[in-house]
Coordinates of C-alpha atoms in Angstrom, one line a residue:
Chain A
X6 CA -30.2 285.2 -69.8
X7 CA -32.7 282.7 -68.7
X8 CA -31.4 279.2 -70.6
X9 CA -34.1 276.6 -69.0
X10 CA -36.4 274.6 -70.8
X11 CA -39.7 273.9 -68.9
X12 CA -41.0 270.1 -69.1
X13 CA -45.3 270.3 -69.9
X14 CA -45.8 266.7 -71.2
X15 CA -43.7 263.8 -71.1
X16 CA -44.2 260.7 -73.8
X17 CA -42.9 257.4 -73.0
X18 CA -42.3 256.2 -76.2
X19 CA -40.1 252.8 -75.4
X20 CA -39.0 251.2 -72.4
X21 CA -35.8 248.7 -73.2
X22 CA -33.8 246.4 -71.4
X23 CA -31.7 249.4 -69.9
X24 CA -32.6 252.2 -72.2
X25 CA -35.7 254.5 -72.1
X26 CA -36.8 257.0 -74.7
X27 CA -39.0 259.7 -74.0
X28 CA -40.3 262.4 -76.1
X29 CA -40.9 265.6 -73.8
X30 CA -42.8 268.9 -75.2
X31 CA -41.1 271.4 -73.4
X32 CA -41.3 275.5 -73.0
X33 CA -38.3 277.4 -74.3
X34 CA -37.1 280.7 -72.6
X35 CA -39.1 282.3 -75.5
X36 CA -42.2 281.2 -74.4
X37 CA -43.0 279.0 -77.7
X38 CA -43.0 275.1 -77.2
X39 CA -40.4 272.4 -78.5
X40 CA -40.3 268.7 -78.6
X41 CA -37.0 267.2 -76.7
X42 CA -36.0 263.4 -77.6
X43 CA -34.5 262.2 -74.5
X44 CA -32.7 258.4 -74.2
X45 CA -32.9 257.2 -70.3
X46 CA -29.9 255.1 -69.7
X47 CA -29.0 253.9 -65.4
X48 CA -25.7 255.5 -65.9
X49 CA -22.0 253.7 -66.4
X50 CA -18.7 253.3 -64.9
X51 CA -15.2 253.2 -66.4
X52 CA -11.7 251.9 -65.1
X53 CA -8.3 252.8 -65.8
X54 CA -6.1 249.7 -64.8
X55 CA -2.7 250.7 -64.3
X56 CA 0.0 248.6 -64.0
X57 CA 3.2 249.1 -61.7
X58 CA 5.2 250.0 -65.3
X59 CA 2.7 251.8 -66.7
X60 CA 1.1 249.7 -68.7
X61 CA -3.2 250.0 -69.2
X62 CA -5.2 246.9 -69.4
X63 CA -7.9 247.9 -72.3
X64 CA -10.0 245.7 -73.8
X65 CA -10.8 245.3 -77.6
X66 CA -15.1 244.9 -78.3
X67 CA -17.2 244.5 -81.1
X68 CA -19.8 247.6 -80.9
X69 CA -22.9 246.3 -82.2
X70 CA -24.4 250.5 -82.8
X71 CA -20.8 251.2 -84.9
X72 CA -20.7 247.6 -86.4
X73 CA -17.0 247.3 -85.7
X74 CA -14.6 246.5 -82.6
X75 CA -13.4 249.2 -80.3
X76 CA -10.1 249.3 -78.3
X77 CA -11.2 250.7 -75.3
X78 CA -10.8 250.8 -71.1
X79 CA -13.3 248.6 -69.6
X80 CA -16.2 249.4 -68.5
X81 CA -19.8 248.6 -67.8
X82 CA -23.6 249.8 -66.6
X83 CA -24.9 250.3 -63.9
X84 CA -28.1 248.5 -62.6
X85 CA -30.4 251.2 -61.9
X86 CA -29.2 252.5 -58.2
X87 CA -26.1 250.6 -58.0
X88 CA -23.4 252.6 -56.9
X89 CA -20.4 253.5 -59.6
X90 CA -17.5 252.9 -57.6
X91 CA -18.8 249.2 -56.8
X92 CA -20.2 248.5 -59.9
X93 CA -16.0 249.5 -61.2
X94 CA -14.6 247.4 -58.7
X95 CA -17.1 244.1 -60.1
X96 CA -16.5 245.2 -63.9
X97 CA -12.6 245.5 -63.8
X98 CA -12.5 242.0 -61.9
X99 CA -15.1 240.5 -64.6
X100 CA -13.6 241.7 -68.0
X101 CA -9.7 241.7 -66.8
X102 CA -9.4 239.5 -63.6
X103 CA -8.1 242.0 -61.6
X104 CA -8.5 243.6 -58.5
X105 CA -6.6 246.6 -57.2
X106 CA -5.1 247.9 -53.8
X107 CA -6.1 251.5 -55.0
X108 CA -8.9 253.4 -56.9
X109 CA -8.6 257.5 -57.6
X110 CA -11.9 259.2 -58.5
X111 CA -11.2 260.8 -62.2
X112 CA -14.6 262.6 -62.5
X113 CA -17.8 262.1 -64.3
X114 CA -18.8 262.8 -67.9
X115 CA -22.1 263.2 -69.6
X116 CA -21.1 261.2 -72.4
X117 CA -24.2 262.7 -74.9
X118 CA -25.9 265.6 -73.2
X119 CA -27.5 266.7 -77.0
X120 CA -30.1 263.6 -76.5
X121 CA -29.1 261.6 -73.7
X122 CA -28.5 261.5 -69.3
X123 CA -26.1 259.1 -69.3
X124 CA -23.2 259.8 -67.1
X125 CA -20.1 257.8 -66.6
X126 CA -17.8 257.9 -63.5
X127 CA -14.2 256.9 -64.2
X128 CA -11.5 255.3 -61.6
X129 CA -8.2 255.0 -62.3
X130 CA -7.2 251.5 -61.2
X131 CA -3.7 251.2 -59.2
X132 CA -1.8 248.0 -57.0
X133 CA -3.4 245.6 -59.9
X134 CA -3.6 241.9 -58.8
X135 CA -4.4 239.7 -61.9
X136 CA -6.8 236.9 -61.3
X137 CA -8.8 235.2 -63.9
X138 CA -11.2 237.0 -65.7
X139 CA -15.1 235.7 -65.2
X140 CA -17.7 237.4 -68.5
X141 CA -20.8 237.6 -68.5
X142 CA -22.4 234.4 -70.2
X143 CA -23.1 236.9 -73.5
X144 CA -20.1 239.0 -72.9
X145 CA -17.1 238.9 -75.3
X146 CA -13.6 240.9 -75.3
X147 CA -10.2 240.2 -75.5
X148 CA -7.5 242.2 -72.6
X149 CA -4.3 243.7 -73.9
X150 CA -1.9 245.3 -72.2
X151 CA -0.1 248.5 -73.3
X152 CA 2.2 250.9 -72.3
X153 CA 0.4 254.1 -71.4
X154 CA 2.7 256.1 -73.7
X155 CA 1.8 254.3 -76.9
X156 CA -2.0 254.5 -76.0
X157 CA -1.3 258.6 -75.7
X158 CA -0.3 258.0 -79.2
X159 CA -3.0 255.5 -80.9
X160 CA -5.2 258.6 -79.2
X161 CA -3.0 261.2 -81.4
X162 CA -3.3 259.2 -84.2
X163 CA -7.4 258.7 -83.8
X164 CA -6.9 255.4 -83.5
X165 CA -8.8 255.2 -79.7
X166 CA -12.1 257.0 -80.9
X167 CA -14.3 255.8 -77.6
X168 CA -14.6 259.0 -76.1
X169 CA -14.6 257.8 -72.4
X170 CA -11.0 255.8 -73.0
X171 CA -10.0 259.0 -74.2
X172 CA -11.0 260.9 -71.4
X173 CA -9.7 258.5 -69.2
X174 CA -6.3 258.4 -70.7
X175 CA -5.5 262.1 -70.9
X176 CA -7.5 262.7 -67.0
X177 CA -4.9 259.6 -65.9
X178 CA -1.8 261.8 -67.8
X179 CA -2.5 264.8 -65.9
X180 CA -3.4 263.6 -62.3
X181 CA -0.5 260.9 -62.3
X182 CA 2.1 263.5 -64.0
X183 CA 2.5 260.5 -66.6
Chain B
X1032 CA -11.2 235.6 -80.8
X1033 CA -14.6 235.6 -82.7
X1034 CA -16.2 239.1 -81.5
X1035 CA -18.7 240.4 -84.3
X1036 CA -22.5 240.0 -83.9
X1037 CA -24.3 239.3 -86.7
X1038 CA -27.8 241.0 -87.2
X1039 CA -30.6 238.8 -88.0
X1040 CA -33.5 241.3 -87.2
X1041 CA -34.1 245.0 -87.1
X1042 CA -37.0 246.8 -85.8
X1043 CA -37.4 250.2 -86.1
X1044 CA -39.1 251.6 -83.1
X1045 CA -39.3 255.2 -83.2
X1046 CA -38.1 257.6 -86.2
X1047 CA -37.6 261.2 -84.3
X1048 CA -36.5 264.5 -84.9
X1049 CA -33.3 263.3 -85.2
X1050 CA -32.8 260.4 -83.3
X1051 CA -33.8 256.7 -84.5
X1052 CA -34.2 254.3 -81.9
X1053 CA -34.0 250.2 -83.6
X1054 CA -34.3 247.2 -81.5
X1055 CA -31.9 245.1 -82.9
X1056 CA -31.6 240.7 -83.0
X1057 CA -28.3 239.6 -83.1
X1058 CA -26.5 236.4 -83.3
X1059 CA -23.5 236.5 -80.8
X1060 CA -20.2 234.4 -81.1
X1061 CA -21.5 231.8 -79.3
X1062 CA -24.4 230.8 -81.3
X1063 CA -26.8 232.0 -79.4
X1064 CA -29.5 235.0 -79.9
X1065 CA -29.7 238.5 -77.8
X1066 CA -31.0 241.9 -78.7
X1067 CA -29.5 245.4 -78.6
X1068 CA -31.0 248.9 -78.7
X1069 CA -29.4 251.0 -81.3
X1070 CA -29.8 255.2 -81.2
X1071 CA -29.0 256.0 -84.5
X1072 CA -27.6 259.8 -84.6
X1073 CA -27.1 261.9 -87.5
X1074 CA -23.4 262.6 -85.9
X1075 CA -21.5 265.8 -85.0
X1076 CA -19.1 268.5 -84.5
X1077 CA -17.4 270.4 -81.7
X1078 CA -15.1 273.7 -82.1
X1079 CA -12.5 274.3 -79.9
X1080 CA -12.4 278.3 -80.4
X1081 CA -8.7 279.4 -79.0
X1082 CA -8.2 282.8 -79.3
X1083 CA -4.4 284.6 -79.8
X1084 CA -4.3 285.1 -75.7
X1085 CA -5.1 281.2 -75.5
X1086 CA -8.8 282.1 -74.5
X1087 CA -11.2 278.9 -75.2
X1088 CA -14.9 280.5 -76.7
X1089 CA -17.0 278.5 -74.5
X1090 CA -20.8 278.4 -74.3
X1091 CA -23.2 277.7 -71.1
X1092 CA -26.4 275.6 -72.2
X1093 CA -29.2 274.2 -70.7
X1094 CA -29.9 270.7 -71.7
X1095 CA -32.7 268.9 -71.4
X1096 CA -31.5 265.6 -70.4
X1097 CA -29.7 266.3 -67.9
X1098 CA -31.9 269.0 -66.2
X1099 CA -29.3 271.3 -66.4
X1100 CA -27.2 273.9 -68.0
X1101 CA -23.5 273.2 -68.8
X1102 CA -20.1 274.6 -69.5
X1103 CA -19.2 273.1 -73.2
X1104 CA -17.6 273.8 -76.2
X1105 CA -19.6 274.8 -79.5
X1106 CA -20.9 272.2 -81.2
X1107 CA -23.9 270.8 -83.2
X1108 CA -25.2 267.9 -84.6
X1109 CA -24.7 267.0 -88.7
X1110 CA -27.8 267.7 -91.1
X1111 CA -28.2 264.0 -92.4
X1112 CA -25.6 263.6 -94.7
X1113 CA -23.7 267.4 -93.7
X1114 CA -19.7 267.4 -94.2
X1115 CA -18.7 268.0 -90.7
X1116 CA -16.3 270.8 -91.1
X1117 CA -18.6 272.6 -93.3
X1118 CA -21.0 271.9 -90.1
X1119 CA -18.5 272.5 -87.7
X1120 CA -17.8 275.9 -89.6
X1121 CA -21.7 277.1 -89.6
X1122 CA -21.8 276.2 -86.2
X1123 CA -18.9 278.3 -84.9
X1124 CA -20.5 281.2 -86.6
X1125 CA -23.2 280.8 -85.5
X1126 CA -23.1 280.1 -81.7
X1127 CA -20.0 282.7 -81.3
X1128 CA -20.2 284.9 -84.2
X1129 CA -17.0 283.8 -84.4
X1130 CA -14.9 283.0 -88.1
X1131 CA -11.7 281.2 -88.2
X1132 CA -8.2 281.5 -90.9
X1133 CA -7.0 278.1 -89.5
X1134 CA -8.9 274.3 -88.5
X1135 CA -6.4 271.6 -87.2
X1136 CA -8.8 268.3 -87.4
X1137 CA -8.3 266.9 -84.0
X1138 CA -9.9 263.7 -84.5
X1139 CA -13.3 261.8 -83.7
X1140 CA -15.1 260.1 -80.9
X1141 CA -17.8 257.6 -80.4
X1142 CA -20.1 259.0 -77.6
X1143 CA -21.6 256.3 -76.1
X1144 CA -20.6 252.9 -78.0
X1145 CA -22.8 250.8 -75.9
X1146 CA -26.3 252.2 -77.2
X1147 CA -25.8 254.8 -80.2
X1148 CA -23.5 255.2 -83.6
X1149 CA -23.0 259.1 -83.0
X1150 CA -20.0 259.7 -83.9
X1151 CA -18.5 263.1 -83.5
X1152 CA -15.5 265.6 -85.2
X1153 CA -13.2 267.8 -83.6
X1154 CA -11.4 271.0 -84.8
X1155 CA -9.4 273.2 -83.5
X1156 CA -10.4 277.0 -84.9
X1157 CA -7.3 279.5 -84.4
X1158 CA -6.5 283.2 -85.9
X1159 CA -10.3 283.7 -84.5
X1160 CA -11.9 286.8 -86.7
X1161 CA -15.4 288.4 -84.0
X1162 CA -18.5 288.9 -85.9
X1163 CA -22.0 288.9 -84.7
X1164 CA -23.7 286.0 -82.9
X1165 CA -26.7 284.3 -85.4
X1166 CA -28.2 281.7 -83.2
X1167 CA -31.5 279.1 -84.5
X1168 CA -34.7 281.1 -83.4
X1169 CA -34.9 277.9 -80.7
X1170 CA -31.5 278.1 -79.6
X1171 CA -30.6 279.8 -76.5
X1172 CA -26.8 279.6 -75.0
X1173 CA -24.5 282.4 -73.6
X1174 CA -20.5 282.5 -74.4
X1175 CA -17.7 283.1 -72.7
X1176 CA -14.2 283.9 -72.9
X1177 CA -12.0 281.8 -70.6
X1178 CA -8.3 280.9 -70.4
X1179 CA -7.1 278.1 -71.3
X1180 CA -5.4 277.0 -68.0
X1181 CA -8.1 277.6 -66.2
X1182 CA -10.5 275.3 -68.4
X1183 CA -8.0 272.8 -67.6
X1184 CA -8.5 273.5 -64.0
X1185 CA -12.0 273.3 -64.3
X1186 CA -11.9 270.1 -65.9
X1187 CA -9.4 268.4 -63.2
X1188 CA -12.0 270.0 -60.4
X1189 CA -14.8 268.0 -62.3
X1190 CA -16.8 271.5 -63.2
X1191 CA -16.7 270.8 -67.0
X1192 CA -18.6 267.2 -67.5
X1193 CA -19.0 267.1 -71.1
X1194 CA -17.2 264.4 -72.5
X1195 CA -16.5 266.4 -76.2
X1196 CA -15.6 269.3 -74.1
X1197 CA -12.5 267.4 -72.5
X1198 CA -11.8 265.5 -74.9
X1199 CA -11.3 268.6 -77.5
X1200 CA -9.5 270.6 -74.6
X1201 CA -6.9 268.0 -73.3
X1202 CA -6.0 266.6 -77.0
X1203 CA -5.7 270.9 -78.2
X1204 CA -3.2 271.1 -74.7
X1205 CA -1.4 267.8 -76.2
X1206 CA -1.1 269.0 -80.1
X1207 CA -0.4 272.4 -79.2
X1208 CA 1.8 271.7 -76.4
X1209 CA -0.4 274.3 -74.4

């Protein structure tokens, strides 16, 4: 069964700071034409710091789009072309302070593929060194540190909702055998 | 800590389809004045299908975005307003032709915190009853019948990227001890 959707006309409705919206009038496998609202975003990267007993260094945030704060792992944008694993490396030393000895690839998600191409690579973060942690002049969190079994159970108990710290997490409990 | 923003200004920049984009101004902890761009989203549902042989109902989709067609769960987004189970219900139906006897709520997740309020429920559908597939006249998706450990594999090889799609299959192997 064909399944593509043919691009004819692209409108550039908004370009932002580090999001794009575009409004495309595409051809469906039927023939007949749709309109497709798609969000441009550079892509992301997230980090699971791990700590020699087992603890995860998450970070609490308000989220301005939900209009409340998030516990989740940290994690940041790319600038456009920047690669992911470096752009981890600067973000877990930013929002934590830490560096690590080790990173593990724990794949890629497309974190909205209904209306958006952002994807997001995650590391998980081993050998932790803490240093001091250096924001961004407009960046505010708070680090906590929690043992990786009771943030398997704040994710039973819905009380992690960010889909990536979630992902993270449960990728992290079945490549380490945790 | 002091983390919330305050808004002080919201433009609306584009009402779509089904996305809103709004440019908001905020004032951050600090006093001082930024902006944020806010996708507002009507919010979701996904279906983890599992049949009696622990066989996961998948569906292969082409999306836009992302230029290409991927291995997810079924899903859809809320009409504005829509009860997501009674969504998440239709949608199963739908997609797979597929009605369920049981739903186990497997919680939420945020998308993509850092630009959108989407927000979007899980269930788990068991004691699967086959009916005949109903899809939108502008929908066009394929299913497929795969077991559940090899999903799992697929997700630790990095073939499945969809971030509802692991999400709703690792927390289904944790509740159901799968």
């Amino acid at each position: 069964m064909e399944l593509t959707e043919k691009t004819i006309k692209t409108d550039v409705i908004y370009n932002g700071n580090f999001i794009n919206l575009e409004k495309l009038t595409v051809k469906l496998p039927n023939g007949k034409e749709a309109s497709r609202e798609v969000v441009r975003h550079p892509g992301a990267v997230a980090i699971v710091p791990l700590t020699s007993d087992n603890e995860v260094l998450m970070v609490r945030q308000y989220r301005k789009p939900l209009d409340k704060v998030l516990l989740e792992i940290p994690a940041g944008k790319l600038n456009y072309g920047e690669d992911p694993f470096e752009c981890g490396v600067r973000e877990l030393e930013e929002e934590t302070g830490c560096t690590a000895e080790k990173y593990t690839f724990a794949g890629q998600i497309i974190s909205a593929p209904g209306f958006s191409d952002e994807v997001l690579s995650i590391y998980i973060a081993t050998g932790l060194k803490q240093g001091s942690q250096n924001l961004d002049e407009d960046e505010f969190l708070t680090v906590e540190k929690i043992p990786f079994n009771t943030v398997i159970e704040l994710i039973l108990k819905n009380e992690i909702e960010d889909a990536k710290t979630i992902v993270g997490i449960l990728k992290t409990k079945l490549l380490l055998g945790l």
